[in-house]
Tab-separated table of C-alpha atoms in Angstrom:
chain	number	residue	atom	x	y	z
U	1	UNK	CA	0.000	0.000	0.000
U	2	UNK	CA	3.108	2.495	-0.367
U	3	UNK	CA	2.067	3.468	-3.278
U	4	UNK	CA	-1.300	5.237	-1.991
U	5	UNK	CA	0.463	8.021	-0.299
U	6	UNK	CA	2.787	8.202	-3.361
U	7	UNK	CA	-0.208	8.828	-5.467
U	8	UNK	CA	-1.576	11.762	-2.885
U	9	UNK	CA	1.957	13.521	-3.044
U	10	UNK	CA	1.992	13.335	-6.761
U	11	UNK	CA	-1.820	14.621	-6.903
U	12	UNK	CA	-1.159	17.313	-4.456
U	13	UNK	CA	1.805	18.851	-6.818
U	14	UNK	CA	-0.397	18.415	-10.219
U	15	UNK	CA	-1.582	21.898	-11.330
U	16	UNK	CA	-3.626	23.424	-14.366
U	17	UNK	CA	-1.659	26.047	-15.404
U	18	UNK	CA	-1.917	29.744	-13.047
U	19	UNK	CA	-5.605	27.649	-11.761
U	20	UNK	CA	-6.127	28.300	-8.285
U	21	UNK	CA	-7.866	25.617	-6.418
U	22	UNK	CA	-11.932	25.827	-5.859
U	23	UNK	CA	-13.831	27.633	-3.729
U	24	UNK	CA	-14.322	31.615	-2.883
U	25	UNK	CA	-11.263	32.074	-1.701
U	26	UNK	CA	-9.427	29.595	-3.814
U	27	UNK	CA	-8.590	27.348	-0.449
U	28	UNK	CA	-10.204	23.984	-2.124
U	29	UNK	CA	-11.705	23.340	1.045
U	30	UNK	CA	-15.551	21.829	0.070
U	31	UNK	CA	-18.952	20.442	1.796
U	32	UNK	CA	-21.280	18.988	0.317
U	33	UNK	CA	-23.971	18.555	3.506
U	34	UNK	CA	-26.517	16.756	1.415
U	35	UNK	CA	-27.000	14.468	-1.744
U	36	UNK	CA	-29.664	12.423	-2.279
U	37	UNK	CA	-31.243	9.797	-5.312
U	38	UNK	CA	-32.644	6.464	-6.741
U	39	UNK	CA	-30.461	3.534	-5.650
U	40	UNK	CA	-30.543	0.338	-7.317
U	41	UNK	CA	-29.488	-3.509	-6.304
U	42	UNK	CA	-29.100	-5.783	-8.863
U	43	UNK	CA	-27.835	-9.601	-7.830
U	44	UNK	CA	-28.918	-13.163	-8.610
U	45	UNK	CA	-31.385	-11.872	-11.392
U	46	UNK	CA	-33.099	-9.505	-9.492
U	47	UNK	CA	-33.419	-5.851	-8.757
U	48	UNK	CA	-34.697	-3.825	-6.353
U	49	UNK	CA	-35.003	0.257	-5.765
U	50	UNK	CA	-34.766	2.242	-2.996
U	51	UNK	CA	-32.797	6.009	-1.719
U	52	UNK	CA	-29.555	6.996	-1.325
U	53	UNK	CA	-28.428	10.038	1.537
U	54	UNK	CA	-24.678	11.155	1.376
U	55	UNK	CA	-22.822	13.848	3.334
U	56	UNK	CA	-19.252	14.521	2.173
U	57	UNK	CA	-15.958	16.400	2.616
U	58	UNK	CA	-13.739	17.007	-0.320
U	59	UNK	CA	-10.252	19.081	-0.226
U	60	UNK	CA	-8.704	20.254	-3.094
U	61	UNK	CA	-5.103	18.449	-3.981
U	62	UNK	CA	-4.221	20.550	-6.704
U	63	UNK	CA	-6.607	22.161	-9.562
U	64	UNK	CA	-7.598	19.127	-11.140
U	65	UNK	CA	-7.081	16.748	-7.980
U	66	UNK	CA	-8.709	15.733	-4.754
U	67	UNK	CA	-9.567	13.805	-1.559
U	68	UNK	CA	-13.355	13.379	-0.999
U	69	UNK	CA	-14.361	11.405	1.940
U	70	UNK	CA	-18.231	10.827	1.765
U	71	UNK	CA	-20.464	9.347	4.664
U	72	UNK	CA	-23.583	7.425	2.722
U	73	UNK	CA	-26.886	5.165	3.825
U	74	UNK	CA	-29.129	3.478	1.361
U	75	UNK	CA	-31.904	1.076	1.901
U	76	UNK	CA	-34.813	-0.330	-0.416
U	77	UNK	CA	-36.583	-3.357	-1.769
U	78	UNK	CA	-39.463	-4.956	-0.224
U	79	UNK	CA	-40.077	-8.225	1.471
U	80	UNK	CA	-37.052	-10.425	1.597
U	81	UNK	CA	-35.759	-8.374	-2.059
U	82	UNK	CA	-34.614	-5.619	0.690
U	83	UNK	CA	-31.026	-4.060	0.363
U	84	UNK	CA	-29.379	-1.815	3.082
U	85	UNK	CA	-26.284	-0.390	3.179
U	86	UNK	CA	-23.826	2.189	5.563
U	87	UNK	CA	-20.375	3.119	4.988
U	88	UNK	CA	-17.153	5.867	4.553
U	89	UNK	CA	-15.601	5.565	1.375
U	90	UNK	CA	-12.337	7.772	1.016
U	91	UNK	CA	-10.720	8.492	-2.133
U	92	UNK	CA	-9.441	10.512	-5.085
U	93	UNK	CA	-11.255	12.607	-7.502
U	94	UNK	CA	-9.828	14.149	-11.056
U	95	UNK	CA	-11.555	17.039	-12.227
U	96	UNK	CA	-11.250	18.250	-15.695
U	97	UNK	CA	-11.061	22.056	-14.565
U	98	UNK	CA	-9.249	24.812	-16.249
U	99	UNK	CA	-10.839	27.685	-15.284
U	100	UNK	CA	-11.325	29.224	-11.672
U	101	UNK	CA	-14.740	30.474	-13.271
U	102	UNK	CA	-15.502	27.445	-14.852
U	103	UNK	CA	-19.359	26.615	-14.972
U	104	UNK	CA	-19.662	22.853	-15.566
U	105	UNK	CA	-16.754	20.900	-13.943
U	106	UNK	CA	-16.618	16.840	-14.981
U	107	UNK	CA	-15.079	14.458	-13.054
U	108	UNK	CA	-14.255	10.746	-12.436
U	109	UNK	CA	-12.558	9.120	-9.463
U	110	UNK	CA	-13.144	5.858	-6.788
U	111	UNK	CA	-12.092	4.892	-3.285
U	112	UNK	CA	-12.872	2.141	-0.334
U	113	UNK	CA	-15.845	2.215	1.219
U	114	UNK	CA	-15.420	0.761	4.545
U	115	UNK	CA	-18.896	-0.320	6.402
U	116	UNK	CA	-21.521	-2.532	5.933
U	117	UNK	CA	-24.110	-3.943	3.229
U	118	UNK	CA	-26.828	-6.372	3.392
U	119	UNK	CA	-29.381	-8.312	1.345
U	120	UNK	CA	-32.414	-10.406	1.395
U	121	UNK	CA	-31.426	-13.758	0.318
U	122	UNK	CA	-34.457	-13.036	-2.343
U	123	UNK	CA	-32.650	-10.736	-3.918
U	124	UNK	CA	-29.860	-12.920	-3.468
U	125	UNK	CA	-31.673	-15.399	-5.837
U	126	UNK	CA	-31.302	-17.986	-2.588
U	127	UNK	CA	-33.771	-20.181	-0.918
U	128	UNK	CA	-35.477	-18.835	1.910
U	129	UNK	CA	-35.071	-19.873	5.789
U	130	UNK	CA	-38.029	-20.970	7.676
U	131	UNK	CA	-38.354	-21.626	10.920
U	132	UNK	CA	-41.104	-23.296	13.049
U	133	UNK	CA	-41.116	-22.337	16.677
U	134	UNK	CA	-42.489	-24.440	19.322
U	135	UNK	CA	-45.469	-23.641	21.803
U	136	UNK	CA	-43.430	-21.566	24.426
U	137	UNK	CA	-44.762	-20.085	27.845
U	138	UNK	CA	-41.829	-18.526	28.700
U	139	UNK	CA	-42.870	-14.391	27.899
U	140	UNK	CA	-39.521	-13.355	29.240
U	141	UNK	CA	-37.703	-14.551	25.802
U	142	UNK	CA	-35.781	-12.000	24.161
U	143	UNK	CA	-37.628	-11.381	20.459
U	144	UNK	CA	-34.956	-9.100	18.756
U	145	UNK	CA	-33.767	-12.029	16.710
U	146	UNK	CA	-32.628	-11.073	13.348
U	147	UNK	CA	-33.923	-12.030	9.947
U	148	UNK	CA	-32.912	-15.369	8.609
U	149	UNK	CA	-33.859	-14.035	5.056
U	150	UNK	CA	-31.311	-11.216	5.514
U	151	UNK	CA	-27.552	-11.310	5.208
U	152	UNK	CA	-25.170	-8.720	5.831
U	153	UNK	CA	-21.479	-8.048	6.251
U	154	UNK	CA	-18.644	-5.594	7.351
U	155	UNK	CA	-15.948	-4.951	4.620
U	156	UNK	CA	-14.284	-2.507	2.251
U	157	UNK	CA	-16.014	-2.264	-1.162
U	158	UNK	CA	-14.615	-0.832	-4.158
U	159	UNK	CA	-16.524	1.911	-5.417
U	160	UNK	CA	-16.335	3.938	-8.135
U	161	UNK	CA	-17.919	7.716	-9.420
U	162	UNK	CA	-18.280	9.707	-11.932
U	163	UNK	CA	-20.642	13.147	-12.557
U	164	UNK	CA	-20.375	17.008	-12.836
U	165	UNK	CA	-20.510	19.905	-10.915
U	166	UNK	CA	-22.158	23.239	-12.170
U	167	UNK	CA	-20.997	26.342	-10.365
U	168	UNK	CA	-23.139	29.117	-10.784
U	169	UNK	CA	-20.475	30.918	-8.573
U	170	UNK	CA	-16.939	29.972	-6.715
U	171	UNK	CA	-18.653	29.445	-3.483
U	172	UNK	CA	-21.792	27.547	-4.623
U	173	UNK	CA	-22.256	24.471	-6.487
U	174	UNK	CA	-24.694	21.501	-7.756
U	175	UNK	CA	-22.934	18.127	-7.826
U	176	UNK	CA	-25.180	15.764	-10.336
U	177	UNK	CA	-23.204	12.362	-9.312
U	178	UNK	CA	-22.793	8.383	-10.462
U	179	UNK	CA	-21.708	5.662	-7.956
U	180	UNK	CA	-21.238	2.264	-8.491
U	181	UNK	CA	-20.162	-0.508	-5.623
U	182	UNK	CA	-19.649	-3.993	-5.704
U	183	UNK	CA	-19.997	-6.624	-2.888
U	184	UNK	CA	-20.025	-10.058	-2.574
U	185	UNK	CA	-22.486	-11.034	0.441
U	186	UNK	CA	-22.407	-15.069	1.106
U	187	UNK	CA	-20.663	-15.740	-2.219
U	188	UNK	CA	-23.342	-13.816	-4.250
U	189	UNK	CA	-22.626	-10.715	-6.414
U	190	UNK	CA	-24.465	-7.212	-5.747
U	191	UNK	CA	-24.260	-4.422	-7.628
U	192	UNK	CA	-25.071	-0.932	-6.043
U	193	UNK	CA	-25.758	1.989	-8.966
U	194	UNK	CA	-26.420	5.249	-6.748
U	195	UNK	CA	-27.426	8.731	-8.737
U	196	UNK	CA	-27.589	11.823	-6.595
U	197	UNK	CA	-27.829	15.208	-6.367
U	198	UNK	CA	-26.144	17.523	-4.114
U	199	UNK	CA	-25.365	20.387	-2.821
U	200	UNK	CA	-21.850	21.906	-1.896
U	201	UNK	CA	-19.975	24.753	-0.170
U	202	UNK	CA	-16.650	25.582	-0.972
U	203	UNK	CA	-14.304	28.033	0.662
């Protein structure tokens, strides 16, 4: 893993020319307090929809790099096609910017997100659990049991983005984002496609 903080060194030096870094007063410093969107699950032949929240910090490397470090839920489906998910997913952004002033500002990038993910072995495209209880008197038995149609996991997923900003101004912006995460919960594939909109501060 030496070569991660190689690659934030060499991002850090990479300029655009005389372009400043983003925000009002050039010091690349960004939050983005709320995004929101669709989500979508697709594994074992199924899909299911639900939303997507996201909070995020992003600091400017360079003009055309940075470090975004977003904080995300998402949860949908129905029945035992449900999906959930939680997690912190750091990494690196490039940013095709060449202009302090420049309106519409694409961008691709990926990171790790570390946290957890779940799915209803439905959506799984598994056979479901049942259980038969038997006659029990005892009213002091603890009923927070979890779902045997629901598996989750901890774990770092690769994720990857991709979107554009449009900055009306340098201190304002609308980020129109892509995510896409893969995880593998008990052998099974599920893909995660996340579009959002949010909005972001910069300083």
């Amino acid at each position: 893993m030496t070569f991660v903080p190689l690659l934030v060194v060499l991002a850090s030096t990479a300029t655009a020319g005389d372009v400043p870094r983003s925000g009002y007063f050039g010091a690349g410093v960004n939050l983005e307090p709320l995004a929101l969107g669709p989500m979508q699950a697709f594994s074992g032949g199924r899909a299911a929809v639900g939303i997507s929240l996201q909070a995020s910090f992003q600091v400017d490397l360079g003009a055309r790099w940075a470090f975004r470090l977003p904080l995300e839920v998402g949860v949908g489906g129905s029945g035992d096609a449900t999906f959930s998910e939680l997690g912190l997913t750091p990494g690196l952004l490039y940013r095709w910017r060449d202009d302090a002033a420049q309106r519409w500002v694409p961008y691709v990038g990926g990171g790790l997100k570390l946290g957890a993910a779940g799915a209803g072995r439905e959506l799984l495209g598994l056979p479901l659990v049942t259980t038969v209880q038997s006659l029990d008197l005892d009213f002091d038995d603890d009923d927070s049991e979890s779902d045997p149609n629901f598996e989750s996991r901890l774990g770092a997923f690769p994720e990857v983005w991709a979107g554009v900003e449009w900055h009306p101004n340098r201190w304002f912006a609308l980020n129109l984002g892509v995510a896409y995460t893969y995880v593998r919960v008990l052998g099974t594939s599920v893909h995660l496609l996340h579009e959002r909109v949010g909005v972001r501060f910069s300083l």
